[in-house]
Short mmCIF file of C-alpha atoms and ligand atoms in Angstrom, two decimals:
data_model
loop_
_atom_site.label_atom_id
_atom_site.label_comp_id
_atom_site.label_asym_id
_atom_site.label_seq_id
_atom_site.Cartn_x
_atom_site.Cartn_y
_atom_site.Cartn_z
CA UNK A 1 -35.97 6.47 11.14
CA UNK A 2 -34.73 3.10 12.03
CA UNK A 3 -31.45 1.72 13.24
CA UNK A 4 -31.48 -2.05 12.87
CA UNK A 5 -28.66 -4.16 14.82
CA UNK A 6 -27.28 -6.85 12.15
CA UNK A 7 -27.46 -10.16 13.75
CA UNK A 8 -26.62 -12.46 10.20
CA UNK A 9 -24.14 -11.72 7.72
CA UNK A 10 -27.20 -12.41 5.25
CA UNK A 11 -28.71 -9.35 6.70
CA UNK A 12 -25.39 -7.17 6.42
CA UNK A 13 -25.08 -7.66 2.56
CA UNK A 14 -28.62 -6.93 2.23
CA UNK A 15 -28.48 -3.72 3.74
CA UNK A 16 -25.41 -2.88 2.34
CA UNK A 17 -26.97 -3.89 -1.58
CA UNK A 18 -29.34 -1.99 -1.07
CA UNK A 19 -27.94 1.16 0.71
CA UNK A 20 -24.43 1.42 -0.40
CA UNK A 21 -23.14 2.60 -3.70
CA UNK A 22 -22.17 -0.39 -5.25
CA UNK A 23 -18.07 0.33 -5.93
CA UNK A 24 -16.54 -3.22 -4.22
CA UNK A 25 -17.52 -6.57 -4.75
CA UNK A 26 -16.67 -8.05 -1.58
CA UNK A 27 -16.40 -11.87 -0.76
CA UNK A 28 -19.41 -12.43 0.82
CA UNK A 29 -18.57 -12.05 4.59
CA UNK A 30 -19.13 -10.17 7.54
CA UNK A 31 -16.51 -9.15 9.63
CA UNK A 32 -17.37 -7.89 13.14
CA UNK A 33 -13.98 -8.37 15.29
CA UNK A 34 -10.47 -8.38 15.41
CA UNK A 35 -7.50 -8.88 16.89
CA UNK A 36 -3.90 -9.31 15.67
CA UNK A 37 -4.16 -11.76 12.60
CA UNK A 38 -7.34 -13.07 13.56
CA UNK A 39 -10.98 -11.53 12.11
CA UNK A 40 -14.28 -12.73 13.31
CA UNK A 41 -17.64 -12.82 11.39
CA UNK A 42 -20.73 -12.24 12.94
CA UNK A 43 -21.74 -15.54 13.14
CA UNK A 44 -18.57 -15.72 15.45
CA UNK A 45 -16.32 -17.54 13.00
CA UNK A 46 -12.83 -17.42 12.85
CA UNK A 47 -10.21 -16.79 10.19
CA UNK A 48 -6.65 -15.71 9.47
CA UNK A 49 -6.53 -12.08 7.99
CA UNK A 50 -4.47 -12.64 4.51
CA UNK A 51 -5.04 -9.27 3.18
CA UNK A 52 -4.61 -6.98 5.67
CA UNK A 53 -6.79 -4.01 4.42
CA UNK A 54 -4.47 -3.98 1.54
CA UNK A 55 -1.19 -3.88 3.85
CA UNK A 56 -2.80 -1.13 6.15
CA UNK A 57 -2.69 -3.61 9.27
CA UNK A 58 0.83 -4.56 8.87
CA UNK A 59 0.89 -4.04 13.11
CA UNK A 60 -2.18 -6.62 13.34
CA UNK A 61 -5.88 -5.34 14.18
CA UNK A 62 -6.44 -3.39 17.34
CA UNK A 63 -2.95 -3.61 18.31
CA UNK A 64 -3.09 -2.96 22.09
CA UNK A 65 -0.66 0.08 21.89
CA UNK A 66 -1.59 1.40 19.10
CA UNK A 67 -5.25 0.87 20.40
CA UNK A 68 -4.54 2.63 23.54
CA UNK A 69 -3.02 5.67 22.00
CA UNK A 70 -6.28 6.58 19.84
CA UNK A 71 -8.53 5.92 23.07
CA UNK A 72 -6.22 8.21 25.33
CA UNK A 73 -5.75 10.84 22.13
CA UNK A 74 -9.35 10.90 21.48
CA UNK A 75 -10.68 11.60 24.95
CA UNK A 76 -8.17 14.95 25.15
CA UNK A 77 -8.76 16.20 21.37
CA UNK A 78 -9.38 15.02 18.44
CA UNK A 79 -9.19 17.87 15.70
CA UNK A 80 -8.03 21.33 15.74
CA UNK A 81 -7.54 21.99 11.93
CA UNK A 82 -4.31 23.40 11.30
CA UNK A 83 -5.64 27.31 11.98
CA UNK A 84 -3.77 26.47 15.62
CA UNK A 85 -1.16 24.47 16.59
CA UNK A 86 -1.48 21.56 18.72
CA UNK A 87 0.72 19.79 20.74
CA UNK A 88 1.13 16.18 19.07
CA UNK A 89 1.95 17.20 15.83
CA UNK A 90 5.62 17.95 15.78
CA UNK A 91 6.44 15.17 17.84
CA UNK A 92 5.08 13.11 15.13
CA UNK A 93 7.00 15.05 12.54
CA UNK A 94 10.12 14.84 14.18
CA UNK A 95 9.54 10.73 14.56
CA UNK A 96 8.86 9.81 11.08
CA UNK A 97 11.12 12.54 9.36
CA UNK A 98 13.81 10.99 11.50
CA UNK A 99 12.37 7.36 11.47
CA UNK A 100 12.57 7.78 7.41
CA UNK A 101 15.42 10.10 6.87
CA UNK A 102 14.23 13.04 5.32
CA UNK A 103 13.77 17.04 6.50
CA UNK A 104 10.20 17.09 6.67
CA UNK A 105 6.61 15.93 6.25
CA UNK A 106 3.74 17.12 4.94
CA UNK A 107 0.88 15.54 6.66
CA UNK A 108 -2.37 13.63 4.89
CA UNK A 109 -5.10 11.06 5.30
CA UNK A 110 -5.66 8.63 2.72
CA UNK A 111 -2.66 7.23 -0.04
CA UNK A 112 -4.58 9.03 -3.32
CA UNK A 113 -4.33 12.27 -0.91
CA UNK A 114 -0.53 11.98 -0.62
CA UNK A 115 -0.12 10.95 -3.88
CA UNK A 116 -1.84 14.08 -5.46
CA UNK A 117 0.60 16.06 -2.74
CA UNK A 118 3.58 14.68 -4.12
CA UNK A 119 2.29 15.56 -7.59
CA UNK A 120 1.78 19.53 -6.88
CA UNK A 121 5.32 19.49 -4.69
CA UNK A 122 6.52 17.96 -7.99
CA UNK A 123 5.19 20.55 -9.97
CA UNK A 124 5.44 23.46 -7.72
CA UNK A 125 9.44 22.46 -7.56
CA UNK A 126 9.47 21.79 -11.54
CA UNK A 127 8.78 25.76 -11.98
CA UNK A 128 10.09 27.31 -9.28
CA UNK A 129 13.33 25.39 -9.25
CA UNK A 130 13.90 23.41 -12.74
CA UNK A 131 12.27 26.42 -14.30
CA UNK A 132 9.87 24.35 -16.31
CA UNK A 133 7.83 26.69 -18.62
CA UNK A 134 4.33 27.79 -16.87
CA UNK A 135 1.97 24.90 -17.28
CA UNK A 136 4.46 22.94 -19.75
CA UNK A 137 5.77 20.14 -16.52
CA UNK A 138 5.37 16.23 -17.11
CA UNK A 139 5.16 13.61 -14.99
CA UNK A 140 6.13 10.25 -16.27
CA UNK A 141 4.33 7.07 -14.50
CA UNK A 142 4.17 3.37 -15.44
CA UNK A 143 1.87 1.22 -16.66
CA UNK A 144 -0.12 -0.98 -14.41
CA UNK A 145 0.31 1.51 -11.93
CA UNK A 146 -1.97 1.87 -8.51
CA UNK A 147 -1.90 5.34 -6.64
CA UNK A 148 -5.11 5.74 -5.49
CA UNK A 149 -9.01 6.95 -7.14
CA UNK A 150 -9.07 10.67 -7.57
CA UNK A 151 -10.08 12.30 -10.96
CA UNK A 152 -5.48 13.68 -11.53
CA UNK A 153 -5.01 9.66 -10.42
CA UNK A 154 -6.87 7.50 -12.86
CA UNK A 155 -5.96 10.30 -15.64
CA UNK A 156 -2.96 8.34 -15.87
CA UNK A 157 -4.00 4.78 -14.76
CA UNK A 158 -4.21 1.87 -17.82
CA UNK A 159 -6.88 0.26 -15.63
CA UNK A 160 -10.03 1.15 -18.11
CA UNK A 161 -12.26 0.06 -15.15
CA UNK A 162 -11.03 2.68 -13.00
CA UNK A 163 -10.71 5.14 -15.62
CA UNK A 164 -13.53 4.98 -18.54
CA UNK A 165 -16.08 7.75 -18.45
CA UNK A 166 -14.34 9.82 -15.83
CA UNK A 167 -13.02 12.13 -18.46
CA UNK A 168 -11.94 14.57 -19.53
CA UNK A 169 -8.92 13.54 -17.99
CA UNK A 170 -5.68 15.74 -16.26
CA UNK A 171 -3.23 16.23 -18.30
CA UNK A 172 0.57 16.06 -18.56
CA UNK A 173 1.24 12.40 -17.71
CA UNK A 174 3.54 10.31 -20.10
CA UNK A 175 3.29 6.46 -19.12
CA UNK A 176 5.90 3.82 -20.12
CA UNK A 177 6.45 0.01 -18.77
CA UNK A 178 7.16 -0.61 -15.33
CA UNK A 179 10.71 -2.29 -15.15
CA UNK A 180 12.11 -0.65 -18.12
CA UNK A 181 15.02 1.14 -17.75
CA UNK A 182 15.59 1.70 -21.32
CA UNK A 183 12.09 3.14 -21.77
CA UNK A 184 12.58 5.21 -18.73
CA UNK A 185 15.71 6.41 -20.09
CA UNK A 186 14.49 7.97 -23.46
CA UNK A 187 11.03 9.53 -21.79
CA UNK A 188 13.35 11.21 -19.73
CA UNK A 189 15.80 12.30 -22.74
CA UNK A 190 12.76 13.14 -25.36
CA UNK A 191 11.39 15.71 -22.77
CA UNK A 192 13.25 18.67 -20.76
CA UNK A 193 9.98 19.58 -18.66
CA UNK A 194 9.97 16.55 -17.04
CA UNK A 195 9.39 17.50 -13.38
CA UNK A 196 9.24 13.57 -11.85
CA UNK A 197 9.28 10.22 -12.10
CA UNK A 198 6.24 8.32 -10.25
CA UNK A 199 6.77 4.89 -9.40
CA UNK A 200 5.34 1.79 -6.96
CA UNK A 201 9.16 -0.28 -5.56
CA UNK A 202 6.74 -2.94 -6.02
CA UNK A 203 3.19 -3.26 -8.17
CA UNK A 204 0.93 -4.51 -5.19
CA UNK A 205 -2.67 -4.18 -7.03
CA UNK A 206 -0.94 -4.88 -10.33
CA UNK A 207 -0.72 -8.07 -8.64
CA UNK A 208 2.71 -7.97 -6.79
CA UNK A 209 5.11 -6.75 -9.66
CA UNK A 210 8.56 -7.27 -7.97
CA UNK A 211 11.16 -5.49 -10.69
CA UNK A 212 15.14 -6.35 -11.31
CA UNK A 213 16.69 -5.86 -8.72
CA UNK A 214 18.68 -2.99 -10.24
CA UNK A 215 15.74 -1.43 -11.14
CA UNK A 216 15.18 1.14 -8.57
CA UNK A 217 19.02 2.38 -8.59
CA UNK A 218 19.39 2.71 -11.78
CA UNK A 219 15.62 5.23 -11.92
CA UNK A 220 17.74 6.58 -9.44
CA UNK A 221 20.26 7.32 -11.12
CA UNK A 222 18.50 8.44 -14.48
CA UNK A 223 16.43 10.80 -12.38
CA UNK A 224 19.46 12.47 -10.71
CA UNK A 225 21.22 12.41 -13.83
CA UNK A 226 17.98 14.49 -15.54
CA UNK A 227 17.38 17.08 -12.59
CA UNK A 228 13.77 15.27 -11.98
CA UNK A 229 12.37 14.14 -8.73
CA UNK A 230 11.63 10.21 -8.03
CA UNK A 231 8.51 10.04 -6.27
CA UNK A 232 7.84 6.75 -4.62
CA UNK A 233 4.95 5.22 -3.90
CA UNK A 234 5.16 3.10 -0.41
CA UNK A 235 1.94 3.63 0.78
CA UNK A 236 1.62 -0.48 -0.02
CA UNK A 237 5.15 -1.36 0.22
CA UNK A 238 6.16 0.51 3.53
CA UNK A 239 6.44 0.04 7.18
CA UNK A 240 8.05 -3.13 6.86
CA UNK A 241 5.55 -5.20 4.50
CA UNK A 242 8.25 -6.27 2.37
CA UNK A 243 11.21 -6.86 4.56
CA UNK A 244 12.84 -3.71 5.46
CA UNK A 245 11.04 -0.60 6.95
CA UNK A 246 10.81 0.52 3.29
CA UNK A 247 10.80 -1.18 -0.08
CA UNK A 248 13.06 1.44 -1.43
CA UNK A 249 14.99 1.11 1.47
CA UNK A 250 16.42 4.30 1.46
CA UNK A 251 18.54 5.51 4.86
CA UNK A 252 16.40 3.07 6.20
CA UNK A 253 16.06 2.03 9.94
CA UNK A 254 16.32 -1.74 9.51
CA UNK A 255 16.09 -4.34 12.96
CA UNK A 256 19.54 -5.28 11.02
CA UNK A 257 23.13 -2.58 10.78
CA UNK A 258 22.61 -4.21 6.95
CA UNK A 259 19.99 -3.92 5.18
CA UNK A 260 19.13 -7.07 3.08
CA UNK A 261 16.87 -4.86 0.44
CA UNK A 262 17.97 -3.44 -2.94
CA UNK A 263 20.75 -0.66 -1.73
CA UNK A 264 20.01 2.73 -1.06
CA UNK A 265 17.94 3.96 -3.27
CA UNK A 266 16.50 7.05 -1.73
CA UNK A 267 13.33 8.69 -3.45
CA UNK A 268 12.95 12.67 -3.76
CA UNK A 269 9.39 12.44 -2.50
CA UNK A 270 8.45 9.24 -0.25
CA UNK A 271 4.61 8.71 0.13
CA UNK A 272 3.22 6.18 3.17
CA UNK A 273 0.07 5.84 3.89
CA UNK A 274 -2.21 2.67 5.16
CA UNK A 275 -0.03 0.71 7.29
CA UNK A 276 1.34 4.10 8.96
CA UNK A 277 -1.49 4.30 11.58
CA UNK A 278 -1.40 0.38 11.39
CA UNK A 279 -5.04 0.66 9.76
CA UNK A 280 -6.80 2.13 13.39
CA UNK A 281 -7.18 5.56 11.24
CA UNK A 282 -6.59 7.13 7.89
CA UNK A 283 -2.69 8.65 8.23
CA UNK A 284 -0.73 9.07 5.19
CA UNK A 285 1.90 11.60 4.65
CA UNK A 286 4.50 12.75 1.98
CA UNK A 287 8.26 12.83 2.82
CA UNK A 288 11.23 15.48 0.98
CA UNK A 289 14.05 16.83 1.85
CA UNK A 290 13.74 21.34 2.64
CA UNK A 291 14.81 22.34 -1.36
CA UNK A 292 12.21 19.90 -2.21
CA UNK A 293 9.58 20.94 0.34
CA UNK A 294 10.05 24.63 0.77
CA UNK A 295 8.12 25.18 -2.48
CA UNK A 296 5.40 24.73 -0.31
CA UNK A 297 4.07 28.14 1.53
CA UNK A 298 0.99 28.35 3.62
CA UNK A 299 -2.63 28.22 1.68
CA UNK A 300 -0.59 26.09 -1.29
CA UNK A 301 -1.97 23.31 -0.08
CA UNK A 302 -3.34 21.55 3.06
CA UNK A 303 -6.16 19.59 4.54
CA UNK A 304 -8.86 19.74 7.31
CA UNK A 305 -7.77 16.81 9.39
CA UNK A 306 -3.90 16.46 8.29
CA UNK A 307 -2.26 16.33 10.63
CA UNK A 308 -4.85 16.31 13.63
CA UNK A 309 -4.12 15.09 16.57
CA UNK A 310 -5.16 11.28 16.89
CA UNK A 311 -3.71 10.94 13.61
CA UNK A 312 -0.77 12.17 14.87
CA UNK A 313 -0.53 10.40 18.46
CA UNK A 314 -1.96 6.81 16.26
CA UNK A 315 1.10 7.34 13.76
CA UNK A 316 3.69 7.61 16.43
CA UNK A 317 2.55 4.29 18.26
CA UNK A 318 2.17 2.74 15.06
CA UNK A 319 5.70 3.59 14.11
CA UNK A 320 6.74 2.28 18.03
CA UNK A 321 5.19 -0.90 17.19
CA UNK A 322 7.09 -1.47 13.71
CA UNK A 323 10.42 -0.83 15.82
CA UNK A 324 9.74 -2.80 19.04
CA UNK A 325 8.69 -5.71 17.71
CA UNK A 326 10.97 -5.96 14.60
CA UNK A 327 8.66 -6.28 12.09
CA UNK A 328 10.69 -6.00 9.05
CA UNK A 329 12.68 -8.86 10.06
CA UNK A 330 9.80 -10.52 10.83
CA UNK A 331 8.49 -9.74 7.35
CA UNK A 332 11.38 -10.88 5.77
CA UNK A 333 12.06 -14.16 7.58
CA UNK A 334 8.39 -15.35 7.51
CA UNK A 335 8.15 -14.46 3.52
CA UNK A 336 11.02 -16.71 3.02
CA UNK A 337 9.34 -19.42 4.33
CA UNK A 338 5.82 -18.89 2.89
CA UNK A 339 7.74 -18.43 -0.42
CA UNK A 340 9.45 -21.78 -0.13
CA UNK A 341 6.62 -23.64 1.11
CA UNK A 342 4.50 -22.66 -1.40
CA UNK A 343 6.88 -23.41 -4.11
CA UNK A 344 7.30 -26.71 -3.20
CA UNK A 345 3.40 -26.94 -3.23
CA UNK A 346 3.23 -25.70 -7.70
CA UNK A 347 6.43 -28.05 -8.67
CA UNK A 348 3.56 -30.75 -8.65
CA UNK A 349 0.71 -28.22 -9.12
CA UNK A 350 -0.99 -27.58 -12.67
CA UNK A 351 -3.65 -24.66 -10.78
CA UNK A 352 -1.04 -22.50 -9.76
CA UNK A 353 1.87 -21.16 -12.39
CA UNK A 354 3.85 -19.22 -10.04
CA UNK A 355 4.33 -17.48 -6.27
CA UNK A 356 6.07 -14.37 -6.35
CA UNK A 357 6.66 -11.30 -3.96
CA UNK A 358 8.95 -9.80 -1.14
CA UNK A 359 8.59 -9.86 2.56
CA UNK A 360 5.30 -10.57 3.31
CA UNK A 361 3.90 -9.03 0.38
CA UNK A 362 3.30 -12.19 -1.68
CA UNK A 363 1.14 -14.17 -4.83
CA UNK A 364 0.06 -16.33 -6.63
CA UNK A 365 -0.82 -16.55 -10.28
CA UNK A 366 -3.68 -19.13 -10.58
CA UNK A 367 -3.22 -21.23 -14.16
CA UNK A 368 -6.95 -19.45 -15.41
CA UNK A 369 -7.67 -16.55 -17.96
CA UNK A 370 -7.95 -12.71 -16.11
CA UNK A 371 -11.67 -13.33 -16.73
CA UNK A 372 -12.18 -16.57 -15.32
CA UNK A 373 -13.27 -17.51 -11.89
CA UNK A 374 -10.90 -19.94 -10.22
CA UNK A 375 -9.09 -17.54 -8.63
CA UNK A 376 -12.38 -15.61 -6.64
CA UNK A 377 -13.74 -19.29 -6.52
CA UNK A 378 -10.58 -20.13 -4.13
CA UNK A 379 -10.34 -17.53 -2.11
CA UNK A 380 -14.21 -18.77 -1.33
CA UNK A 381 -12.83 -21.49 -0.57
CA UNK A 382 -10.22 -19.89 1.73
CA UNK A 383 -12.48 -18.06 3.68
CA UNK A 384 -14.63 -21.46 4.43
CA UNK A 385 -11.24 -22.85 5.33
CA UNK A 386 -11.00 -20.10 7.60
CA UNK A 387 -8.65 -17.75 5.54
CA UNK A 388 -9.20 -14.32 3.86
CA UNK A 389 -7.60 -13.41 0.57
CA UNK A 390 -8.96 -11.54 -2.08
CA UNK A 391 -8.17 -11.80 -6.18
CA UNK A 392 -6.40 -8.81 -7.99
CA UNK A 393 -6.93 -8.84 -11.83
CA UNK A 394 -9.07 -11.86 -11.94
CA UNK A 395 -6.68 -15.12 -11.58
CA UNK A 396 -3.46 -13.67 -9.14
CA UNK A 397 -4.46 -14.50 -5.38
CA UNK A 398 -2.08 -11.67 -2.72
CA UNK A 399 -1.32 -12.92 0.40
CA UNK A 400 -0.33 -10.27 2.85
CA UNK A 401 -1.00 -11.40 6.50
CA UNK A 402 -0.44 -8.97 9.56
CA UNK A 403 2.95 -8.96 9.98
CA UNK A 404 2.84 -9.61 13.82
CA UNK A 405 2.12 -13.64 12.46
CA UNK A 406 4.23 -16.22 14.05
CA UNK A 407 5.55 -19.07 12.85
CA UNK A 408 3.61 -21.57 13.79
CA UNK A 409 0.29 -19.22 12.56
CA UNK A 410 2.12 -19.10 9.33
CA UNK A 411 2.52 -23.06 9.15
CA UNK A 412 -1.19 -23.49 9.97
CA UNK A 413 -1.86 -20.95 7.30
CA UNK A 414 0.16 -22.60 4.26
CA UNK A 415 -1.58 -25.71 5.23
CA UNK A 416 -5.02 -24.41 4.87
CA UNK A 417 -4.01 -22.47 1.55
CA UNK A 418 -2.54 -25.53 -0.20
CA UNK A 419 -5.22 -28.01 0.87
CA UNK A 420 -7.68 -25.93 -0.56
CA UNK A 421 -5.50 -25.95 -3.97
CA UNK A 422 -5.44 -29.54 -3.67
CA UNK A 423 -9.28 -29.19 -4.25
CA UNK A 424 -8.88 -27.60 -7.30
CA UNK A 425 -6.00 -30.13 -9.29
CA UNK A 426 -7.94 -31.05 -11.95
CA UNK A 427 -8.89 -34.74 -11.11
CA UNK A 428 -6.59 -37.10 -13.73
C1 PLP B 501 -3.80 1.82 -1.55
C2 PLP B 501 -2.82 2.56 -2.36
C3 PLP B 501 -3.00 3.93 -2.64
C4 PLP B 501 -4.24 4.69 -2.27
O1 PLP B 501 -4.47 4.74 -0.90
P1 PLP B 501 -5.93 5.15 -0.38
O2 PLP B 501 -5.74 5.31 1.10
O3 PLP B 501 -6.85 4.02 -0.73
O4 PLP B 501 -6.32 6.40 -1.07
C5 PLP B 501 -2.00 4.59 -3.34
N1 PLP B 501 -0.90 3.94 -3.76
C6 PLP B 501 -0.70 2.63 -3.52
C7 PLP B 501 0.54 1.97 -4.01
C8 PLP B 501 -1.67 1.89 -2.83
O5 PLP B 501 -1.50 0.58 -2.64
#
């Protein structure tokens, strides 16, 4: 058996190729260290963190507190399952329920995990309370959606690369267009077993979708209007990436009294995931209020390490960190800028046709066809510029730094992104 130590990135993508199940395409580099919104390769270069594990390290990597809390947590115990009790568990669950507003939590690991919680709750609650007939309850989602990579999940994705040959497929998903009220509207009036409405505040892996700004409200107010739960999906958006603690912003705990973000607009079922350990371990967890929750009774559902203890201890410093150091504001401010900035960068530009986003969740659209290659050709580019961003759906770029970024990081950063744009004007 042999262990070999990688000493060239060469020799980490080999090894990888060869051993690994091939289901990423990575840029091609090695990452070895981090620290706040700075990664390290292991030929000890530098570069700015633009993606942020997908919005998981919103609190920057190996955030000293956050750090210190999985170190301490780990060296008293680590799992317990949830046969016992243990003793950092309802602190947790008293922090986020109140952090978020809701009555209580049901505790997960990864986002597809929560999702496919908030999908039985919805069920369960569709029989037991709406009185759905057995078996007969709908869920309606929206196109373009991204909720994770389990067999219920792509059933009702419209990615065919995530979905084709994974059949037979669950059933009882009707999908319409994201941002459409009216289409929203008659799903919900051609169907009375419709137990919920799924929905993202924001389409991150879509490519950042930001919708009308009514949008959320009025699903809102269709939902309540049809008895049917609104599940959001935050596990992208929340914990501050876009500018308030939560996209959907409902009862939310903003650094301001006012919150800036579309009005309340409070889901049924809020799922969070990545960014709520601040990516040091998988955490993700589903929020309701007790009529919603309470369809839940032991053995309905659960999971080995829900709720364990580092996850639990890692959450609550996470949380601490989003609070102390004002990250939504931070998020908001700094998005502003690199908004503006890069604006004024495409009115001369003919490579990229638009930026677009919220908070610190932000993109580009790069002037190419989905298939070409300018788009993965740039952020190669970026990375030898010392910047790592990765393409969604072939020609949009996402930009999501850590949101612990200053300023002048920030400035640095738009420099190095349109610069290397500059290299790719075409030449007349
Ligand atoms: C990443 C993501 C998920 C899935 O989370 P995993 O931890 O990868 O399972 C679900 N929904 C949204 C909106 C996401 O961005």
């Amino acid at each position: 058996m042999t262990r070999t130590t990688i000493n060239s990135s060469q020799e980490a993508i080999a090894l990888e190729s060869k051993y690994g199940a091939h289901n990423y395409h990575p840029l091609p580099v090695v990452l070895k260290e981090g620290s706040g919104v700075y990664l390290w390769d292991v030929e000890g270069k530098k570069y700015y963190d633009f993606l942020s594990a997908y919005s998981a390290v919103n609190q920057g990597h190996s955030h000293p507190k956050i750090t210190q809390a999985l170190i301490d947590q780990a060296q008293k115990l680590a799992l317990t399952s949830r046969a016992f009790y243990n003793d950092q568990l309802g602190a947790y669950e008293q922090k986020i329920t109140q952090t978020f507003g809701f009555d209580k939590v049901l505790p997960m690991n990864t986002g597809a995990e929560a999702v496919e919680t908030a999908l039985k709750i919805a069920r369960r609650w569709g029989y037991r309370v709406k009185m759905i007939p057995a078996n007969q309850a709908k869920v309606i989602v929206c196109a373009n959606n991204f909720h994770g990579r389990t067999t219920t999940i792509i059933s009702f994705s419209s990615d065919p690369t995530a979905q084709k040959d994974f059949g037979p497929y669950t059933e009882g998903f009707i999908q319409i267009p994201y941002n459409d009220i009216p289409a929203l509207a008659q799903a919900l009036e051609s169907d009375p077993h419709i137990a919920a409405f799924l929905v993202e505040p924001i389409q991150g892996e879509a490519g950042v979708f930001v919708p009308d700004p009514s949008y959320l409200a009025q699903a809102r107010a269709l939902c309540t209007k049809h008895r049917v739960l609104m599940i959001a999906d935050e596990v992208q958006t929340g914990i501050a990436r876009t500018g308030n603690l939560l996209a959907t912003c409902g009862n939310c705990t903003c650094v301001e009294a006012h919150c800036s973000g579309t009005p309340e607009v409070k889901p049924d079922l809020l799922v969070l995931g990545k960014a709520l350990s601040g990516g040091m371990y998988p955490v993700s967890a589903v929020l309701a209020q007790n009529e919603v929750m309470d369809v839940i009774e032991p053995g309905s559902h659960g999971s080995t390490f829900g709720g364990n203890p580092i996850a639990a201890a890692v959450a609550v410093a996470a949380l601490e960190v989003v609070e102390q150091e004002q990250l939504a504001l931070k998020a908001r401010v700094l998005g502003e800028r690199f908004r503006s900035s890069l604006q004024r960068y495409i009115d001369g530009s003919k490579i990229v046709r638009l930026v677009r986003g919220r908070g610190l969740l932000n993109a580009i659209v790069i002037n190419d066809h989905p298939d070409g290659d300018t788009a993965w050709n740039i952020c190669v580019a970026l990375s030898h510029a010392g910047l790592l961003a990765k393409p969604t759906h072939g020609n949009i770029i996402r930009f999501a730094p850590p949101l612990v970024i200053t300023e002048e990081q920030l400035d640095e950063c738009i420099d190095i992104i349109t610069r290397t744009l500059s290299a790719f004007e075409p030449k007349s």
